[in-house]
Structure formats: C-alpha cells, structure tokens
Amino acid sequence: MIGKICGTGSYIPSLVWDNEKLAQLVETDDEWIRERTGIARRHLIDGEETTSYMAAQAAGEALKDAGVRPEEVDLIVVATMSSQNIMPCTACEVQKVIGAVNAACFDLNAACTGFLFALNTAQAYIGQGIYKTAIVIGTESLSNMVNWDDRSTCILFGDGAGAVVLKASEDGKYSQVTYSDGSRGDVLTCSSRNQKKFEDEPRDESTYMQMDGGEVFKFAVSKVPEAVRELLDKEQMTTEEVSYYILHQANVRIVRSVAKRLGEKAEKFPTNMEEYGNTSSASIPILLDELNKKKTFQNGDFIVLSGFGGGLTYGASLIRW
Ligand code: COA
C-alpha cells in the first residue's frame, strides 16, 4: 500500500518584494540577484497571514482538488521551521481551521528537506495500514528569520505553503532515500525563535538565519545528484524513465548544475524560484501544485522530488503520478 497524491494546493501571500525593493534595503541590484540565484521576487506574509494560516489555506485547496472531505483525513503532518507558536503545533491549528476532526496531527522540522521527511512519514503510516488518508504540508514564514540588513541571505528567501493529499492505494509507487549530516549543522543555522513581526526592530541576532552560502551550494550540487542516482539504482531505473525532477527551489544555478551532473535536459527540471524565492519546506509542494494545476503531469509519469538544506539534510523520493 502506498499513499497516492490525489490533490494539491498552495497559498502564496500577496505582499511582493521584488529585487528593486531589496536594493533599497541593502547594497545589491536586480542583475546580481537574478544572475546568481534566478530569483526576481519573493512573497511575504502581511496582516493576519501566519505560517499556520497559509498551511490551512493550502490544505483546504488540496482537499478540494482531491474531492476529500475534512472528516475523512486520518493524519496531518506539517513540515516547518517557522511556526508562529511553539505550542499548539501548526498541524493542530490546520486541523482546527479545516475541520479535520478525526486526524492525528503533528509537525516536524528538517529545514528545507522537511517536506520530503513529512512525505516519508505519512507514507510509512499508510504503508503500515495505520492510516488511509493524509495531508502533508510544507509551510514557512522565512521573512521572520531573515536579517533584512544582510545581503548575503535576504535576497534568497520568501514565504508560502504547499500541501498534498495522499490516499492509500494498491496502485502507484513510492520509494525514497534520505540522509542527515549533523556534523555539518553549523553551515546553516538559526538559534532562537523570533516572536515579533519581521519588520519590528530591534531584534536579537540569534533570531536571524546565518548561512555559509558557498558551502551550502557545494553540498547541494554534490549530494542531490548522489541521492537521485542512489534512488534510481535502488529501483533499477534510468534517468531517461524520469519525466520530471522537482527540486527544492533554492537557486537556479543549483538546479542547472544537478541537471548537468545527472546528464539530463534542463527542461525536465521545472523551476519557480524566480517568483517565490526559496520557501524552504514549502518549495517542493508549491511547485508540485503549480504543475498539477497546469496539467503538466500525465498518469503514470515517474517524478523525482529532491530536497536539501539545514541540518544538514537531504534526500530524494520517487513517485508515480
Ligand atoms: N548583491 C551584490 N553582491 C553580493 C551580494 C548581493 N546580494 N551578496 C554577496 N555579494 C558579493 C560578495 O560580498 C562577494 O563580493 P567580494 O567578491 O567583493 O567579496 C561577491 O558578491 C561574491 O560573493 P559569493 O558569496 O562568492 O557569491 P556566490 O556566487 O557564491 O553567490 C549565494 C552567493 C548566496 C547566492 C550562493 O552561494 C548560494 O546561492 N548558495 C546557496 C544558498 C542556499 O541555497 N541556501 C539555502 C539552502 S536550503
């Protein structure tokens, strides 16, 4: 038994900061950001929008797309590192909003690989026959963790949420590899939670994300292809059999480099970081939702999802649409 994706949804906040806006905050320019990252804009939470609000909107849309009633949901797993509350967890807040009264709900944090870990967790429950219907969500308000005076990080991140509904099915495919290297955790850190709105100053330095960009870049371009190859070898598949690779949307140069290292065409690697920047655990489900809505995938397509990020963590999953 596997959990087949039968619906997707996403929520993108409406406040948009383009590269010109950032050039008013720090010494940078649109050309540099586009060239080095592929990012042109990012969407940020505003007003009543929060990590759980976005998650609930994305989940509601995914349920609608799947034609599943909230009471049918057995499990909600939320991947996030930016919940506005420590307790209750974001998944419980989603449950309350959407009325999934029968669901068991919890959050997990594996930074930008979070969605894959959450998907693995839901697949394990379904595979064991414990649950039949699950919602898996990635949701982040990274604007609360970004130092908007630091040009080396603030250009990269944005906010948003994406969700998928899984239903137990005999027909389909799920396979995964995931890894963590805690010894390299200092490459990407944020040591305490920000309880203020992102514009509010002053802030404690410890609430800002710190990153060694070069090290993260090298880690991603070596480990992602390694994970994808291991996954395909495990399934005795070749890259030619994969229709699409949905990679974590951190940097277009990372995506291109992974495509090259796998000997694959760039067209098989759709991207949307130009519009949203890096939304961490939300980036893979947001892109999945966009492509699903565009009817990009055909029944039977093999799709590889791959993420990497803080921890350090990384992995790849194979699904059949
Ligand atoms: N605008 C203009 N110049 C900038 C800049 C900005 N926003 N940020 C850095 N620079 C400058 C640097 O100060 C440096 O100047 P110097 O040569 O005078 O010292 C120069 O540009 C090159 O900096 P460098 O850090 O080597 O650039 P890069 O090509 O490695 O790109 C990142 C930087 C952050 C875009 C890139 O390393 C990256 O994307 N890494 C991965 C980060 C990531 O994905 N993190 C999340 C993972 S989940």
Coordinates of C-alpha atoms and ligand atoms in Angstrom, one line a residue:
M1 CA 0.0 0.0 0.0
I2 CA 1.3 3.5 -0.8
G3 CA -0.1 7.0 -0.4
K4 CA -1.0 8.3 -3.9
I5 CA -1.2 12.0 -4.4
C6 CA -4.7 12.8 -5.3
G7 CA -4.9 16.5 -4.7
T8 CA -2.6 19.5 -4.3
G9 CA -2.9 23.1 -3.0
S10 CA -0.8 26.1 -2.2
Y11 CA -1.0 29.5 -0.6
I12 CA 1.2 32.4 -1.7
P13 CA 1.0 35.6 0.3
S14 CA 0.1 38.7 -1.7
L15 CA 2.8 41.2 -0.4
V16 CA 5.5 41.1 -3.1
W17 CA 9.1 42.4 -2.6
D18 CA 11.0 42.4 -5.9
N19 CA 14.8 42.8 -6.3
E20 CA 14.4 46.6 -6.7
K21 CA 12.8 46.7 -3.3
L22 CA 15.7 44.8 -1.7
A23 CA 18.2 47.2 -3.5
Q24 CA 16.6 49.9 -1.3
L25 CA 17.4 48.0 1.8
V26 CA 20.9 46.6 1.1
E27 CA 23.7 47.2 -1.4
T28 CA 22.6 44.9 -4.2
D29 CA 20.9 45.0 -7.6
D30 CA 18.4 43.1 -9.7
E31 CA 21.0 41.9 -12.2
W32 CA 23.3 40.4 -9.5
I33 CA 20.4 38.6 -7.7
R34 CA 18.9 37.2 -11.0
E35 CA 22.3 36.1 -12.3
R36 CA 23.5 34.4 -9.1
T37 CA 20.2 32.9 -7.9
G38 CA 17.4 33.1 -10.6
I39 CA 15.2 35.0 -8.1
A40 CA 13.3 38.1 -9.2
R41 CA 10.6 38.4 -6.5
R42 CA 9.5 36.9 -3.2
H43 CA 6.1 36.9 -1.5
L44 CA 5.9 37.8 2.2
I45 CA 3.3 37.4 4.9
D46 CA 1.3 40.5 5.8
G47 CA -1.5 41.4 8.1
E48 CA -3.2 38.3 9.5
E49 CA -1.1 35.8 7.5
T50 CA 0.9 33.4 9.5
T51 CA 2.6 30.0 9.0
S52 CA -0.5 28.1 10.1
Y53 CA -2.9 30.4 8.2
M54 CA -1.0 29.7 4.9
A55 CA -0.9 26.0 5.8
A56 CA -4.6 25.8 6.4
Q57 CA -5.4 27.6 3.1
A58 CA -3.1 25.2 1.1
A59 CA -4.6 22.2 2.9
G60 CA -8.2 23.3 2.2
E61 CA -7.4 23.8 -1.5
A62 CA -5.7 20.4 -1.7
L63 CA -8.7 18.7 -0.1
K64 CA -11.0 20.4 -2.7
D65 CA -8.7 19.3 -5.5
A66 CA -8.8 15.7 -4.2
G67 CA -12.5 15.6 -3.6
V68 CA -11.9 14.5 0.0
R69 CA -14.0 15.7 3.0
P70 CA -12.1 17.0 6.0
E71 CA -13.6 14.3 8.3
E72 CA -12.0 11.6 6.1
V73 CA -8.5 12.8 6.9
D74 CA -6.6 10.5 9.4
L75 CA -3.3 12.3 9.5
I76 CA -1.9 15.8 9.1
V77 CA 1.9 16.2 9.0
V78 CA 3.3 19.7 8.7
A79 CA 6.9 20.4 7.8
T80 CA 8.0 23.8 9.1
M81 CA 10.8 25.5 10.9
S82 CA 8.9 28.8 11.2
S83 CA 5.7 28.2 13.2
Q84 CA 4.5 31.3 15.0
N85 CA 3.8 29.2 18.1
I86 CA 5.8 26.5 19.8
M87 CA 2.5 25.0 21.0
P88 CA 0.0 24.1 19.7
C89 CA 1.8 22.7 16.7
T90 CA 0.9 24.1 13.2
A91 CA -0.8 20.8 12.2
C92 CA -3.3 21.1 15.1
E93 CA -4.0 24.7 14.1
V94 CA -4.6 23.5 10.5
Q95 CA -6.9 20.7 11.8
K96 CA -9.0 23.3 13.7
V97 CA -9.4 25.6 10.7
I98 CA -10.2 22.9 8.1
G99 CA -12.3 20.7 10.5
A100 CA -10.3 17.5 10.1
V101 CA -11.7 16.3 13.4
N102 CA -10.6 12.7 13.0
A103 CA -6.9 13.4 12.2
A104 CA -3.8 12.9 14.3
C105 CA -1.6 15.9 13.8
F106 CA 2.0 16.8 14.4
D107 CA 4.8 19.0 13.0
L108 CA 8.3 18.0 12.0
N109 CA 11.4 20.1 11.2
A110 CA 14.0 19.1 8.8
A111 CA 14.5 22.6 7.3
C112 CA 14.4 22.7 3.5
T113 CA 14.2 18.9 3.3
G114 CA 11.2 18.9 5.6
F115 CA 8.5 18.2 3.0
L116 CA 10.3 15.0 2.0
F117 CA 10.7 13.8 5.6
A118 CA 7.0 14.6 6.2
L119 CA 6.0 12.7 3.0
N120 CA 8.1 9.7 4.1
T121 CA 6.4 9.8 7.5
A122 CA 2.9 9.8 6.0
Q123 CA 3.9 7.1 3.5
A124 CA 5.2 4.9 6.4
Y125 CA 1.9 5.3 8.3
I126 CA -0.1 4.4 5.1
G127 CA 2.3 1.6 4.1
Q128 CA 1.7 0.0 7.6
G129 CA -2.0 0.2 7.1
I130 CA -2.4 2.5 10.1
Y131 CA -4.0 5.4 8.1
K132 CA -5.7 5.7 4.8
T133 CA -5.9 9.5 4.1
A134 CA -3.2 12.1 5.0
I135 CA -2.4 15.7 4.3
V136 CA 1.3 16.6 4.0
I137 CA 2.1 20.3 4.2
G138 CA 5.2 22.4 3.9
T139 CA 4.7 25.9 5.2
E140 CA 7.2 28.7 6.1
S141 CA 7.3 32.4 7.1
L142 CA 11.0 32.8 6.5
S143 CA 10.7 36.5 6.4
N144 CA 10.6 36.3 10.2
M145 CA 14.0 34.6 10.2
V146 CA 15.8 36.7 7.7
N147 CA 18.0 39.6 8.6
W148 CA 16.8 42.2 6.0
D149 CA 20.2 44.1 6.5
D150 CA 22.2 41.1 5.4
R151 CA 22.5 41.0 1.6
S152 CA 24.1 37.5 1.5
T153 CA 20.9 35.9 2.9
C154 CA 17.9 38.3 2.5
I155 CA 17.9 38.0 -1.3
L156 CA 17.2 34.3 -1.2
F157 CA 14.1 33.7 0.9
G158 CA 10.3 34.0 0.8
D159 CA 7.1 32.8 2.4
G160 CA 4.4 30.4 1.3
A161 CA 2.8 27.0 1.8
G162 CA 2.1 23.9 -0.3
A163 CA 0.1 20.8 0.5
V164 CA -0.7 17.3 -0.9
V165 CA -3.5 14.9 -0.1
L166 CA -2.5 11.2 0.0
K167 CA -4.9 8.3 -0.3
A168 CA -4.0 4.7 0.3
S169 CA -3.8 2.9 -3.0
E170 CA -2.6 -0.5 -4.2
D171 CA -1.6 1.2 -7.5
G172 CA 1.4 3.5 -7.5
K173 CA 4.9 3.9 -6.4
Y174 CA 6.8 5.4 -3.5
S175 CA 10.5 5.0 -2.8
Q176 CA 12.9 7.2 -1.0
V177 CA 16.4 7.9 0.3
T178 CA 17.1 10.5 3.0
Y179 CA 20.2 11.4 4.8
S180 CA 21.3 13.8 7.6
D181 CA 24.8 15.0 8.5
G182 CA 24.5 16.7 11.9
S183 CA 28.3 17.2 11.9
R184 CA 27.8 20.0 9.3
G185 CA 24.9 21.7 11.1
D186 CA 26.9 25.0 11.5
V187 CA 26.7 25.7 7.8
L188 CA 23.0 26.9 8.1
T189 CA 21.6 28.0 11.5
C190 CA 19.1 30.0 13.3
S191 CA 19.4 29.6 17.1
S192 CA 16.2 31.1 18.5
R193 CA 12.7 31.9 17.5
N194 CA 11.5 35.3 16.5
Q195 CA 8.2 36.2 18.2
K196 CA 8.0 39.7 16.5
K197 CA 6.7 40.6 13.1
F198 CA 9.5 40.7 10.7
E199 CA 9.5 44.4 10.3
D200 CA 9.7 45.0 14.0
E201 CA 13.1 46.2 15.3
P202 CA 15.2 45.8 17.4
R203 CA 15.8 42.0 17.0
D204 CA 18.1 39.6 18.8
E205 CA 20.9 38.5 16.4
S206 CA 20.1 34.9 17.4
T207 CA 16.7 35.1 15.7
Y208 CA 18.4 35.6 12.3
M209 CA 19.3 32.9 9.9
Q210 CA 23.1 32.5 9.4
M211 CA 24.5 30.8 6.3
D212 CA 27.7 29.8 4.6
G213 CA 26.3 30.1 1.1
G214 CA 29.3 28.7 -0.7
E215 CA 29.3 25.5 1.5
V216 CA 25.6 25.0 1.1
F217 CA 26.0 25.4 -2.7
K218 CA 28.7 22.8 -2.9
F219 CA 26.8 20.4 -0.6
A220 CA 23.7 20.7 -2.7
V221 CA 25.3 20.1 -6.1
S222 CA 27.2 17.1 -4.9
K223 CA 24.6 15.4 -2.6
V224 CA 21.4 15.9 -4.7
P225 CA 22.7 14.0 -7.8
E226 CA 24.2 11.3 -5.4
A227 CA 20.8 10.8 -3.7
V228 CA 18.9 10.8 -7.1
R229 CA 21.3 8.2 -8.5
E230 CA 21.0 6.0 -5.4
L231 CA 17.2 6.2 -5.6
L232 CA 17.1 5.2 -9.2
D233 CA 19.7 2.4 -8.8
K234 CA 17.6 1.1 -5.9
E235 CA 14.5 1.0 -8.2
Q236 CA 16.6 -0.3 -11.2
M237 CA 15.5 2.7 -13.2
T238 CA 17.4 5.0 -15.5
T239 CA 17.2 8.8 -15.6
E240 CA 15.5 8.5 -19.1
E241 CA 12.5 6.9 -17.4
V242 CA 12.0 10.0 -15.1
S243 CA 9.6 12.6 -16.6
Y244 CA 10.3 15.4 -14.2
Y245 CA 12.6 16.3 -11.3
I246 CA 11.0 18.6 -8.7
L247 CA 14.0 20.0 -6.8
H248 CA 13.9 22.3 -3.8
Q249 CA 13.8 25.8 -5.2
A250 CA 16.9 27.4 -3.7
N251 CA 18.9 28.7 -6.6
V252 CA 18.5 28.2 -10.3
R253 CA 22.3 27.5 -10.6
I254 CA 22.0 24.6 -8.2
V255 CA 19.1 23.2 -10.3
R256 CA 21.1 23.5 -13.6
S257 CA 24.2 22.0 -12.0
V258 CA 22.2 19.0 -10.8
A259 CA 20.7 18.5 -14.2
K260 CA 24.1 18.6 -15.8
R261 CA 25.6 16.2 -13.3
L262 CA 22.8 13.7 -14.0
G263 CA 23.3 14.2 -17.7
E264 CA 19.6 15.3 -18.0
K265 CA 17.9 18.1 -20.0
A266 CA 17.2 21.3 -18.1
E267 CA 13.5 21.1 -19.4
K268 CA 12.9 18.1 -17.0
F269 CA 13.7 20.4 -14.1
P270 CA 10.8 23.0 -13.8
T271 CA 11.6 26.0 -11.6
N272 CA 9.6 28.8 -10.0
M273 CA 12.1 30.4 -7.6
E274 CA 12.0 33.4 -9.9
E275 CA 8.6 34.3 -8.4
Y276 CA 8.8 33.0 -4.9
G277 CA 12.5 32.7 -3.9
N278 CA 13.4 29.9 -1.5
T279 CA 10.4 28.9 0.6
S280 CA 12.2 26.1 2.3
S281 CA 9.9 23.1 3.1
A282 CA 7.1 24.8 1.1
S283 CA 9.0 25.0 -2.2
I284 CA 8.5 21.4 -3.5
P285 CA 4.7 21.2 -2.8
I286 CA 4.2 24.7 -4.2
L287 CA 5.9 23.7 -7.4
L288 CA 4.0 20.4 -7.5
D289 CA 0.7 22.3 -7.1
E290 CA 1.6 24.7 -9.9
L291 CA 2.5 21.9 -12.3
N292 CA -0.6 19.8 -11.3
K293 CA -2.8 22.8 -11.9
K294 CA -1.2 23.3 -15.4
K295 CA -1.8 19.6 -16.0
T296 CA 1.9 19.1 -16.7
F297 CA 1.9 15.5 -15.4
Q298 CA 0.4 12.5 -17.2
N299 CA -0.9 9.5 -15.5
G300 CA 2.0 7.0 -15.0
D301 CA 4.7 9.7 -15.1
F302 CA 7.7 8.9 -12.8
I303 CA 8.6 12.1 -10.9
V304 CA 11.6 12.5 -8.6
L305 CA 11.4 15.0 -5.7
S306 CA 14.6 16.1 -4.1
G307 CA 15.4 18.4 -1.3
F308 CA 18.4 19.7 0.7
G309 CA 19.1 22.1 3.5
G310 CA 19.7 22.9 7.1
G311 CA 20.8 20.0 9.4
L312 CA 22.4 19.3 7.0
T313 CA 19.7 17.1 5.5
Y314 CA 19.0 15.9 2.0
G315 CA 17.1 13.2 0.1
A316 CA 15.1 12.2 -2.9
S317 CA 11.7 10.5 -3.4
L318 CA 10.2 8.7 -6.4
I319 CA 6.5 9.0 -7.1
R320 CA 4.3 7.7 -9.9
W321 CA 1.6 10.2 -10.9
Ligands
COA1 N1 24.4 41.7 -4.0 C1 25.6 42.0 -4.5 N2 26.8 41.5 -4.2 C2 26.7 40.5 -3.3 C3 25.5 40.1 -2.7 C4 24.3 40.7 -3.1 N3 23.1 40.3 -2.6 N4 25.8 39.1 -1.8 C5 27.1 38.9 -1.9 N5 27.7 39.7 -2.7 C6 29.1 39.9 -3.1 C7 30.0 39.3 -2.0 O1 30.3 40.2 -1.0 C8 31.2 39.0 -2.9 O2 32.0 40.2 -3.0 P1 33.6 40.1 -2.9 O3 34.0 39.2 -4.1 O4 33.9 41.6 -3.1 O5 33.9 39.6 -1.6 C9 30.7 38.6 -4.2 O6 29.3 39.1 -4.3 C10 30.6 37.1 -4.4 O7 30.0 36.5 -3.3 P2 29.8 35.0 -3.2 O8 29.2 34.7 -1.8 O9 31.1 34.3 -3.6 O10 28.7 34.8 -4.3 P3 28.1 33.4 -4.9 O11 28.2 33.4 -6.3 O12 28.6 32.2 -4.1 O13 26.6 33.6 -4.5 C11 24.9 32.9 -3.0 C12 26.1 33.7 -3.2 C13 24.4 33.0 -1.6 C14 23.8 33.3 -4.0 C15 25.2 31.4 -3.3 O14 26.4 31.0 -2.6 C16 24.1 30.4 -3.0 O15 23.0 30.5 -3.5 N6 24.4 29.5 -2.1 C17 23.4 28.5 -1.7 C18 22.5 29.1 -0.6 C19 21.2 28.4 -0.4 O16 20.7 27.9 -1.3 N7 20.8 28.4 0.9 C20 19.6 27.7 1.3 C21 19.7 26.3 1.1 S1 18.3 25.4 1.6

